[in-house]
mmCIF file with all atom_site columns, C-alpha atoms in Angstrom:
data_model
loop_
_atom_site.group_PDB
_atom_site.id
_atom_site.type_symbol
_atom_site.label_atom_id
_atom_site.label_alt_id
_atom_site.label_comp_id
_atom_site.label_asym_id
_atom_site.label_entity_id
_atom_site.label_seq_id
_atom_site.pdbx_PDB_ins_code
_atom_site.Cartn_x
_atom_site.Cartn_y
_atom_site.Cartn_z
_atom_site.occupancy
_atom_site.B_iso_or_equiv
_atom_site.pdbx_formal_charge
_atom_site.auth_seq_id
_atom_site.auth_comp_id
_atom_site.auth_asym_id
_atom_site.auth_atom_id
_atom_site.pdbx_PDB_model_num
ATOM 1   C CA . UNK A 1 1   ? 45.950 241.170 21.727  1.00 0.00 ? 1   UNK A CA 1
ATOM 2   C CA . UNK A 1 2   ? 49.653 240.542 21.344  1.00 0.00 ? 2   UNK A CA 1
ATOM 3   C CA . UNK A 1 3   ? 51.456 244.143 21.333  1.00 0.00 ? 3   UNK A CA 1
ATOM 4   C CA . UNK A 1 4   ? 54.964 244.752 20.206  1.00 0.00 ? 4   UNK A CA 1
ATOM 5   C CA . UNK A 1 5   ? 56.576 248.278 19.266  1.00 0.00 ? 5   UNK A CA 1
ATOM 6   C CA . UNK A 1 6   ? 55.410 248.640 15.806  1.00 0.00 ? 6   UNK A CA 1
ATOM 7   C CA . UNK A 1 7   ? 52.691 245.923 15.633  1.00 0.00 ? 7   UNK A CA 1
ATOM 8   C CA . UNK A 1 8   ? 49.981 243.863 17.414  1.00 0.00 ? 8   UNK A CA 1
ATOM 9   C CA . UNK A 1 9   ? 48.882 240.334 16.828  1.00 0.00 ? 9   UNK A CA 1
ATOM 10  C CA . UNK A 1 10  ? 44.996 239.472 17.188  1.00 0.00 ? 10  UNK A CA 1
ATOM 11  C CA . UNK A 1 11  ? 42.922 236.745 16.387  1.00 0.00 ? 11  UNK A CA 1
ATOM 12  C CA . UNK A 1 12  ? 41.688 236.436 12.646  1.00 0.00 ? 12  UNK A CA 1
ATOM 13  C CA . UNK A 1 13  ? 37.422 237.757 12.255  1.00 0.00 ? 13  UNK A CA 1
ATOM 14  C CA . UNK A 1 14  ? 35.410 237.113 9.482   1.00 0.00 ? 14  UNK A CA 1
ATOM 15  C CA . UNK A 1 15  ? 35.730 240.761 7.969   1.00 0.00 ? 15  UNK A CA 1
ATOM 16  C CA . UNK A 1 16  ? 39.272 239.671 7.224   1.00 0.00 ? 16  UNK A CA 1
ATOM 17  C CA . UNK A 1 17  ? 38.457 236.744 4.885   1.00 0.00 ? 17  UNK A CA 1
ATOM 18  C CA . UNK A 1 18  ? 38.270 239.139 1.697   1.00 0.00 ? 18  UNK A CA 1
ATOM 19  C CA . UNK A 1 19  ? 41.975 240.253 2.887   1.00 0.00 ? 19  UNK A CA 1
ATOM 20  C CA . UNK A 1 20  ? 43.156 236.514 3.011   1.00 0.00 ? 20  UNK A CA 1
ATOM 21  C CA . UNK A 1 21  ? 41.886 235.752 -0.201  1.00 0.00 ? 21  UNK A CA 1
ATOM 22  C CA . UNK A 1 22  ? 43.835 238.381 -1.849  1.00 0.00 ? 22  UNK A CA 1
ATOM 23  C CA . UNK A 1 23  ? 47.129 237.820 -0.155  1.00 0.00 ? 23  UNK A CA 1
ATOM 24  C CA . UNK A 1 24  ? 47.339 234.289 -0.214  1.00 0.00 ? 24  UNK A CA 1
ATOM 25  C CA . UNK A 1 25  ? 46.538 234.367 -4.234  1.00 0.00 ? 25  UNK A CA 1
ATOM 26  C CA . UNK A 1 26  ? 48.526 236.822 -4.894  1.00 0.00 ? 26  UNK A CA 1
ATOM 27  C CA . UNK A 1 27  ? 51.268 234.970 -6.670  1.00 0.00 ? 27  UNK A CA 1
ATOM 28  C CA . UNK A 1 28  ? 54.397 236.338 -5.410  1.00 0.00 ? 28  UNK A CA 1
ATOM 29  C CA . UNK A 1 29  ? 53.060 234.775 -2.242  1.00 0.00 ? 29  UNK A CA 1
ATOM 30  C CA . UNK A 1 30  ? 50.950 231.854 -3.432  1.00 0.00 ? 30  UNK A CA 1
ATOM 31  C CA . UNK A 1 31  ? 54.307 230.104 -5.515  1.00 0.00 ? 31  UNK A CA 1
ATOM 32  C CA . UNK A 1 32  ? 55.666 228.949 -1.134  1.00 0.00 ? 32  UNK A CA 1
ATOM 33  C CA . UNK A 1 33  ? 52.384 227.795 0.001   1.00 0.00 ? 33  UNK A CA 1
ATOM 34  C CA . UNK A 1 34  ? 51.712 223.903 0.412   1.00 0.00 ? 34  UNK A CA 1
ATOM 35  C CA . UNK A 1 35  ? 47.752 224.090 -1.131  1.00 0.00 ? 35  UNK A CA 1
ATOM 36  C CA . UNK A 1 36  ? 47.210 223.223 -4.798  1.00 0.00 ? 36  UNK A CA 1
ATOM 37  C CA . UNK A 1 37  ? 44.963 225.637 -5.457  1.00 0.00 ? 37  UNK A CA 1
ATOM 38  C CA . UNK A 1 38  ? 44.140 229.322 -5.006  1.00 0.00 ? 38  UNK A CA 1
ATOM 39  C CA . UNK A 1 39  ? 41.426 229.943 -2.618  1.00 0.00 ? 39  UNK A CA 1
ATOM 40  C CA . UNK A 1 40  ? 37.847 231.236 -3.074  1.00 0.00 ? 40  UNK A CA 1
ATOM 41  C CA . UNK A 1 41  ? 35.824 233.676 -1.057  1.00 0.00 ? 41  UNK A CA 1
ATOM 42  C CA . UNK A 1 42  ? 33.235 231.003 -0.758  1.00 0.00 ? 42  UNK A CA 1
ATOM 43  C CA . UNK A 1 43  ? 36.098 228.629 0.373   1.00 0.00 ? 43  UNK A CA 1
ATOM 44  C CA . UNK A 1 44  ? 37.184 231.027 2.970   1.00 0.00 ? 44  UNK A CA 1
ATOM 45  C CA . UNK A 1 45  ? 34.050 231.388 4.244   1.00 0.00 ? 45  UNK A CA 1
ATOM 46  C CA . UNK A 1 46  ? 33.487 227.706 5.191   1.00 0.00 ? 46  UNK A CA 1
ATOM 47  C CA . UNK A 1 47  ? 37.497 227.323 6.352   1.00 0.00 ? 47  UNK A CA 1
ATOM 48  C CA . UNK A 1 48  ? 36.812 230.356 9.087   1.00 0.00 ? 48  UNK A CA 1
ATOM 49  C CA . UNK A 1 49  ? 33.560 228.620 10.351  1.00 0.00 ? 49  UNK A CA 1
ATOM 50  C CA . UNK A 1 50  ? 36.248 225.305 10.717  1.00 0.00 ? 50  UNK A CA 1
ATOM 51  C CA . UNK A 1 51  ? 38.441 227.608 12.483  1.00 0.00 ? 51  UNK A CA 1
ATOM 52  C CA . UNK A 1 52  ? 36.362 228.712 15.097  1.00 0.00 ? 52  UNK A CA 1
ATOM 53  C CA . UNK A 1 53  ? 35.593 225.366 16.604  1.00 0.00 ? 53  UNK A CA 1
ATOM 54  C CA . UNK A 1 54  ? 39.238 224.161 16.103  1.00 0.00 ? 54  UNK A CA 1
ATOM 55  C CA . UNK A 1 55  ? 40.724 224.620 19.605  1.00 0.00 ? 55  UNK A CA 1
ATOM 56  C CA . UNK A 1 56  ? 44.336 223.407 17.890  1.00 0.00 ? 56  UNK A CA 1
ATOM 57  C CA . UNK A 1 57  ? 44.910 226.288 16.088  1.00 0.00 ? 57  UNK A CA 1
ATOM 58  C CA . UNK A 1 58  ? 44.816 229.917 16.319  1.00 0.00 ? 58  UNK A CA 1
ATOM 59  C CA . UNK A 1 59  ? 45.564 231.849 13.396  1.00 0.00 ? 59  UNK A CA 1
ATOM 60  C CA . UNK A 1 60  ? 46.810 236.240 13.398  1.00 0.00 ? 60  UNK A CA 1
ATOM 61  C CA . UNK A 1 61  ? 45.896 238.664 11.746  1.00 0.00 ? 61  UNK A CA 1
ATOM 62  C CA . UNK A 1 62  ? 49.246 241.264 11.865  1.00 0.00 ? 62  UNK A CA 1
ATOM 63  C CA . UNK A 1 63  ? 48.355 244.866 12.226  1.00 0.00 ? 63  UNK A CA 1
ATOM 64  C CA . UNK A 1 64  ? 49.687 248.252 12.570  1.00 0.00 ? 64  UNK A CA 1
ATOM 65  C CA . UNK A 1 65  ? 49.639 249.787 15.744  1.00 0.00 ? 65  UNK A CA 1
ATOM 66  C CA . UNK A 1 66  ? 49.837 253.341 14.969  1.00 0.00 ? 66  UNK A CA 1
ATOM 67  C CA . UNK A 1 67  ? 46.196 252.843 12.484  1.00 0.00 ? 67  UNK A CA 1
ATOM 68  C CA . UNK A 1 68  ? 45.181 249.555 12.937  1.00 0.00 ? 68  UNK A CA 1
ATOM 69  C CA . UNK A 1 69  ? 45.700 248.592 9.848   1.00 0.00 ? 69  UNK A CA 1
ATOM 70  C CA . UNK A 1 70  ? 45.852 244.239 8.488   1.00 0.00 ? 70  UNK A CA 1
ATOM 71  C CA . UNK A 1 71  ? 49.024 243.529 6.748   1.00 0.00 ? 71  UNK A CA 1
ATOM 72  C CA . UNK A 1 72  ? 49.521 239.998 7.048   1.00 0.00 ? 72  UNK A CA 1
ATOM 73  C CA . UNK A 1 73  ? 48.888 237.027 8.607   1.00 0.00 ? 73  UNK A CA 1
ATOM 74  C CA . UNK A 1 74  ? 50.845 234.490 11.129  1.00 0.00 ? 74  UNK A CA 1
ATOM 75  C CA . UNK A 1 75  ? 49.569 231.892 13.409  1.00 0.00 ? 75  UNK A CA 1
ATOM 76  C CA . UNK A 1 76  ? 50.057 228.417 15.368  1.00 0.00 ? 76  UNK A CA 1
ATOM 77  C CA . UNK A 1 77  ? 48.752 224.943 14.194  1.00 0.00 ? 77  UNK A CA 1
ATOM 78  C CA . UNK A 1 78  ? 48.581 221.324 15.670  1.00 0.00 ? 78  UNK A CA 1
ATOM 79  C CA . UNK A 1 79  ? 48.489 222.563 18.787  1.00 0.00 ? 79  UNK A CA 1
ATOM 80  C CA . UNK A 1 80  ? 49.263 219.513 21.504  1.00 0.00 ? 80  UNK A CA 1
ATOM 81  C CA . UNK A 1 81  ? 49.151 220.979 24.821  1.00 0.00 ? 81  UNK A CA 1
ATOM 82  C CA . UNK A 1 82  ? 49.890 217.267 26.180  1.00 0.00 ? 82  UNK A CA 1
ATOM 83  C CA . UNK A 1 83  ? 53.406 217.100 24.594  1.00 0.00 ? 83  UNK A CA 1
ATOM 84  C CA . UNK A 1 84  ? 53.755 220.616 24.596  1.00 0.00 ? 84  UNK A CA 1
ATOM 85  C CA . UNK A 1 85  ? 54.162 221.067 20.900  1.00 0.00 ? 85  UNK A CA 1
ATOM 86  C CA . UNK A 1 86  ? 52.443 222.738 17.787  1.00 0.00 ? 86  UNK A CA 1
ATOM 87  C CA . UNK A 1 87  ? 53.447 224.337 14.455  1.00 0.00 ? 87  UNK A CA 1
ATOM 88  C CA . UNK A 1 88  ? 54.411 227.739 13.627  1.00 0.00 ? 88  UNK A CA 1
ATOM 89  C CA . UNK A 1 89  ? 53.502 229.321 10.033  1.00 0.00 ? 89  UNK A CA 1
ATOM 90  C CA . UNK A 1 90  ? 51.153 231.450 7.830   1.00 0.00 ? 90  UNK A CA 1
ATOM 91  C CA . UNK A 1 91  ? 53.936 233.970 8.300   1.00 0.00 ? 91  UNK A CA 1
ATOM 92  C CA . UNK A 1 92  ? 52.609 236.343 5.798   1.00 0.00 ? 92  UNK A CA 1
ATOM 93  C CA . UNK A 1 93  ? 52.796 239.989 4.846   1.00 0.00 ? 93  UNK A CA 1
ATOM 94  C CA . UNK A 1 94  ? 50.168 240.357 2.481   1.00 0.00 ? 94  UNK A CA 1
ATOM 95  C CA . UNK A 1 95  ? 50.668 244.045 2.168   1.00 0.00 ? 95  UNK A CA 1
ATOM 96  C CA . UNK A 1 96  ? 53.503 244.165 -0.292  1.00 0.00 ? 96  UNK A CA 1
ATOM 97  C CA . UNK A 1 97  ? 53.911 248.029 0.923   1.00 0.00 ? 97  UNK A CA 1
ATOM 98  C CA . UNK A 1 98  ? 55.099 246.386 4.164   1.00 0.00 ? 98  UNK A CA 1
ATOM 99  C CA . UNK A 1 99  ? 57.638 243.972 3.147   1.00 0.00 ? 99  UNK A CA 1
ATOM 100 C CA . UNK A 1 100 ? 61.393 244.421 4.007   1.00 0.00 ? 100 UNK A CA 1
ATOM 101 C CA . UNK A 1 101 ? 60.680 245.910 7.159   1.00 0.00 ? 101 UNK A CA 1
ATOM 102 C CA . UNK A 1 102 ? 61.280 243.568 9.831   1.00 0.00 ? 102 UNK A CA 1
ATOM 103 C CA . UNK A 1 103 ? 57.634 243.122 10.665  1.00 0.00 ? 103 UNK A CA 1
ATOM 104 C CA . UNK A 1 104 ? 57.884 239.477 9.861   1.00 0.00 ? 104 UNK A CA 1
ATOM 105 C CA . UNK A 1 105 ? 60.428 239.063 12.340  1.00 0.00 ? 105 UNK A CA 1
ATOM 106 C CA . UNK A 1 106 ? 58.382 241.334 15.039  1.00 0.00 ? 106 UNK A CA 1
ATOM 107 C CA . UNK A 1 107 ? 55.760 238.808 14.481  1.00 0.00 ? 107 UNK A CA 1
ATOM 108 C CA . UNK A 1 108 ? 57.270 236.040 14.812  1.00 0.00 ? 108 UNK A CA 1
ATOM 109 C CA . UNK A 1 109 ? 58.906 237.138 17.868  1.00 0.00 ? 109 UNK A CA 1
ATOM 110 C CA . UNK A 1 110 ? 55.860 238.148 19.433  1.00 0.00 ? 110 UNK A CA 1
ATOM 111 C CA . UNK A 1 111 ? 54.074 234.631 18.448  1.00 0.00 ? 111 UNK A CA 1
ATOM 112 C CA . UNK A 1 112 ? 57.427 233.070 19.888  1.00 0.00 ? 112 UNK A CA 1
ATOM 113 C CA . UNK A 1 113 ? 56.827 234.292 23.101  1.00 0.00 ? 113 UNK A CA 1
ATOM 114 C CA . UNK A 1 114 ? 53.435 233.892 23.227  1.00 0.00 ? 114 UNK A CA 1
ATOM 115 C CA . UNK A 1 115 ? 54.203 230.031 22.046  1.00 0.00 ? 115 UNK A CA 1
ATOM 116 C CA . UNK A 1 116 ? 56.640 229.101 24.978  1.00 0.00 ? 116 UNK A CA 1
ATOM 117 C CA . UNK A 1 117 ? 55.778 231.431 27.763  1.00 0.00 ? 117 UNK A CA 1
ATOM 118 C CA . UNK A 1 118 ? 52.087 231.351 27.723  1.00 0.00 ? 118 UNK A CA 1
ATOM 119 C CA . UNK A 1 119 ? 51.038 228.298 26.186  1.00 0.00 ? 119 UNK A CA 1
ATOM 120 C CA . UNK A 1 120 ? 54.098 226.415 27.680  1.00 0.00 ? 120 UNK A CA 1
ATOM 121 C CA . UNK A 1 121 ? 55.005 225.201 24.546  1.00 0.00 ? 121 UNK A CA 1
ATOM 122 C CA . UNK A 1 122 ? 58.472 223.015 24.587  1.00 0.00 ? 122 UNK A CA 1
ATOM 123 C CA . UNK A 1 123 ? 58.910 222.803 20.990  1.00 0.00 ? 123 UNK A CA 1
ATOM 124 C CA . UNK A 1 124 ? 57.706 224.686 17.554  1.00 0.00 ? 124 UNK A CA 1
ATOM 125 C CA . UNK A 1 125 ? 58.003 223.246 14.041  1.00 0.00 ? 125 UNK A CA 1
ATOM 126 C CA . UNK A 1 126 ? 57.566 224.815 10.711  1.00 0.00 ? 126 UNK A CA 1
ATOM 127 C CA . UNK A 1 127 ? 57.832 223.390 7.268   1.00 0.00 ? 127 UNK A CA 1
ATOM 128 C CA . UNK A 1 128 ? 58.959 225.336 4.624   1.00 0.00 ? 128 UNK A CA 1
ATOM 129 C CA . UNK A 1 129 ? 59.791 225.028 0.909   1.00 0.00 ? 129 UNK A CA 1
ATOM 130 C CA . UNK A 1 130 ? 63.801 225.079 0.020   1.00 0.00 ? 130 UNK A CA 1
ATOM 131 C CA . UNK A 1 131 ? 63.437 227.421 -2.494  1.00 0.00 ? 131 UNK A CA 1
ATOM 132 C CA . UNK A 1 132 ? 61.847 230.230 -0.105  1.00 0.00 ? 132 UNK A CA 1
ATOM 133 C CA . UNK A 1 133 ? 65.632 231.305 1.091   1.00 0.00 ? 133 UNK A CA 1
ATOM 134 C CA . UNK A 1 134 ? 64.454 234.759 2.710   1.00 0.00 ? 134 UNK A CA 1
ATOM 135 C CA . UNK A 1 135 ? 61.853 232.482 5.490   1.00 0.00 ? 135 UNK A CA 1
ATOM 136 C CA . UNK A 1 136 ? 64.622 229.959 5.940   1.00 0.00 ? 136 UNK A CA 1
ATOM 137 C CA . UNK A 1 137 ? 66.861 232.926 7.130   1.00 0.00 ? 137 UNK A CA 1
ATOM 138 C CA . UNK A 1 138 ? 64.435 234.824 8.894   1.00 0.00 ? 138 UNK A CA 1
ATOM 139 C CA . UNK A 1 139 ? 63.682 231.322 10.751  1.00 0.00 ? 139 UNK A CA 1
ATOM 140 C CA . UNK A 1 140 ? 67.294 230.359 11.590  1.00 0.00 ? 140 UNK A CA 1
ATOM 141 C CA . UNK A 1 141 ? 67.391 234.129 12.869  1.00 0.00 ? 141 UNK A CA 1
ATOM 142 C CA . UNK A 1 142 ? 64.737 232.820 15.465  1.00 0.00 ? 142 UNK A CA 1
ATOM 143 C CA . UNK A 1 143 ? 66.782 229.737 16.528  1.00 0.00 ? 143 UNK A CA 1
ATOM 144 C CA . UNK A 1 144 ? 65.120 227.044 14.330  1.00 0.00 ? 144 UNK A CA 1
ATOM 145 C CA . UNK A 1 145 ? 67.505 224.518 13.369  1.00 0.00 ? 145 UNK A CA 1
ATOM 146 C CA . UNK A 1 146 ? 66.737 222.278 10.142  1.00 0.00 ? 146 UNK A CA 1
ATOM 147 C CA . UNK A 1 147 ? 65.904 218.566 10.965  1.00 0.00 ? 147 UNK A CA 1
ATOM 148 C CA . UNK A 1 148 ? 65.387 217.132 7.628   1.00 0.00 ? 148 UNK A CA 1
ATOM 149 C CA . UNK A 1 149 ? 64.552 217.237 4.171   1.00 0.00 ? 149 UNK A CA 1
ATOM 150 C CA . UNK A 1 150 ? 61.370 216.118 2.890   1.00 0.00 ? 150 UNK A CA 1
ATOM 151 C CA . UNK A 1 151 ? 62.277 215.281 -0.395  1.00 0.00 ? 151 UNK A CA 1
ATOM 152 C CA . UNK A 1 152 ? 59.862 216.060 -3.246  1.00 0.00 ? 152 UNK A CA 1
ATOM 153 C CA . UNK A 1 153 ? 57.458 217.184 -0.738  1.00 0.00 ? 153 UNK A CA 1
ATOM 154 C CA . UNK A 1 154 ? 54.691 218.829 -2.476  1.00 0.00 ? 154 UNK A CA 1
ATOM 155 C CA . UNK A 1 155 ? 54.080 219.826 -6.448  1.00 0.00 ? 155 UNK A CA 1
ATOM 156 C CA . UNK A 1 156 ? 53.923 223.356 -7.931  1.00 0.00 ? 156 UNK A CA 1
ATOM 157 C CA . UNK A 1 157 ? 54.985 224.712 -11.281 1.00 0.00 ? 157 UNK A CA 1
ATOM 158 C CA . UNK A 1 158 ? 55.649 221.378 -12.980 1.00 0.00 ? 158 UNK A CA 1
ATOM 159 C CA . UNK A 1 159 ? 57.837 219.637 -10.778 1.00 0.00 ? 159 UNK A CA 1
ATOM 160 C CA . UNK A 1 160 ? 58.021 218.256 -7.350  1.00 0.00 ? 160 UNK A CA 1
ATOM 161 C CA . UNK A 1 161 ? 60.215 220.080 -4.884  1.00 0.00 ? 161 UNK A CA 1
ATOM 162 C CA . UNK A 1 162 ? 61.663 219.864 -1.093  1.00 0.00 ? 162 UNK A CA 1
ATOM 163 C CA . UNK A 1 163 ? 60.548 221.120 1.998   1.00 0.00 ? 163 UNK A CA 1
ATOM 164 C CA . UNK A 1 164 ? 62.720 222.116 4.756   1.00 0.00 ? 164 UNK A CA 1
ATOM 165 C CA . UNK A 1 165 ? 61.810 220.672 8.421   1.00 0.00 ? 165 UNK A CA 1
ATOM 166 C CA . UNK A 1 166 ? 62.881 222.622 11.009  1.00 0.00 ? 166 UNK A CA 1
ATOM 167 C CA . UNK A 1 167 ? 62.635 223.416 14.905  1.00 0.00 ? 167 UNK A CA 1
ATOM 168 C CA . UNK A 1 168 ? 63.703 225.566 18.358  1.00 0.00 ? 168 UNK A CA 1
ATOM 169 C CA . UNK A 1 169 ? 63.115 224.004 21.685  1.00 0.00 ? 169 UNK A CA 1
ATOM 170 C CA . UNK A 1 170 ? 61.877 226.445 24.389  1.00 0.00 ? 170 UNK A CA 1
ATOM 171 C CA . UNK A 1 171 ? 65.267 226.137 26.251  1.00 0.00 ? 171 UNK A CA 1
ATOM 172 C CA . UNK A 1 172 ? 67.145 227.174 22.609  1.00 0.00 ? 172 UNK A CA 1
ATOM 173 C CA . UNK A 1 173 ? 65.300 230.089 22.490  1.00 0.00 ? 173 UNK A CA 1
ATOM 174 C CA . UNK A 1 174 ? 65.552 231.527 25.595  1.00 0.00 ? 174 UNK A CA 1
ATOM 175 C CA . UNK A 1 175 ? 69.609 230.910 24.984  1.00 0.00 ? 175 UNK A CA 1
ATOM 176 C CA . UNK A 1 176 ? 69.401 232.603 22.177  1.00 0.00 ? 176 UNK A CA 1
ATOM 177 C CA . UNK A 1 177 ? 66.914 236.043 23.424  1.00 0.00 ? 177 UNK A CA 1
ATOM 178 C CA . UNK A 1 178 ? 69.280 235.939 26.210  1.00 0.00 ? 178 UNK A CA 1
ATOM 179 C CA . UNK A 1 179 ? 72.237 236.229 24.355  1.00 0.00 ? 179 UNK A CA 1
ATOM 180 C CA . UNK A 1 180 ? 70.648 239.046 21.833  1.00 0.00 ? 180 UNK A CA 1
ATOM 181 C CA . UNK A 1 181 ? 69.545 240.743 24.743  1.00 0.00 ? 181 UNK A CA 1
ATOM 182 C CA . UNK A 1 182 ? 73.236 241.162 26.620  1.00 0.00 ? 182 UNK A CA 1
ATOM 183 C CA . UNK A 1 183 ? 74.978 241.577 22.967  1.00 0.00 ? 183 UNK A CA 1
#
């Protein structure tokens, strides 16, 4: 498990797949996400036997640490131990109750950490849709910089739309932890 102050980070089980289902169609959330359609339980059942034997990705589940309680999701994909790389998302709080409280952020920071300092990744990516303006902050607050546009990236809602590349480099991150820290 990955422990922070208000949360802990451990790997995804199968009893969670009925959670997933719910919070990823839930359209609030659903309108950011990449996949053209909403999932099934059936479909998450095959995509977590997939998961298990995929050694390139390793996908949270977010819980509370005073109850244990799921409330989201966040994980690491493409994993490339060679070139030292791999690709952050699934940041999710499913729980709406749980939204607005920084635990997005605690997340991420925890999965940050875990990314460059024990997995001894050099760089993260993340791909995001331009119109999701409260992950773009909460990114930039991380130390990703944007890298490009992908212009009319993926369709939803009628139209095609752009997706925000971005990324932080081990060495920007420690900069910038070190310079929170001492502020």
């Amino acid at each position: 498990m990955l422990v922070s102050e208000h949360i802990y980070l451990r790997p995804v089980e199968y009893d969670d797949m009925a959670n997933l289902v719910v919070w990823r169609n839930d359209p609030e959330n659903w309108r950011f996400f990449f996949n053209a359609y909403p999932l099934s339980m059936a479909g998450q059942k095959i995509w977590f036997e997939k998961l298990l034997s995929y050694e390139a990705k390793k996908l949270f589940v977010i819980c509370l640490r005073n109850d244990d309680e799921p409330i989201g999701t966040i994980g690491l994909d493409a994993i490339d131990f060679k070139n030292q790389r791999a690709e952050y998302g699934n940041v999710l709080i499913g729980d709406t109750r749980y939204r607005g409280q920084g635990l997005a952020k605690e997340a991420s920071i925890i999965l940050l950490n875990y990314a460059f300092f024990q997995l001894n990744m050099n760089r993260l990516s993340l791909y995001v849709s331009t119109s999701n303006e409260l992950a773009i902050k909460l990114y930039e607050k991380l130390g990703f910089v944007t890298e490009g546009i992908i212009r009319e990236g993926y369709f939803r809602a009628g139209k095609f739309n752009d997706v925000v590349m971005m990324g932080c480099l081990r060495c920007e991150y420690i900069e910038l932890t070190c310079a929170c820290s001492s502020a």
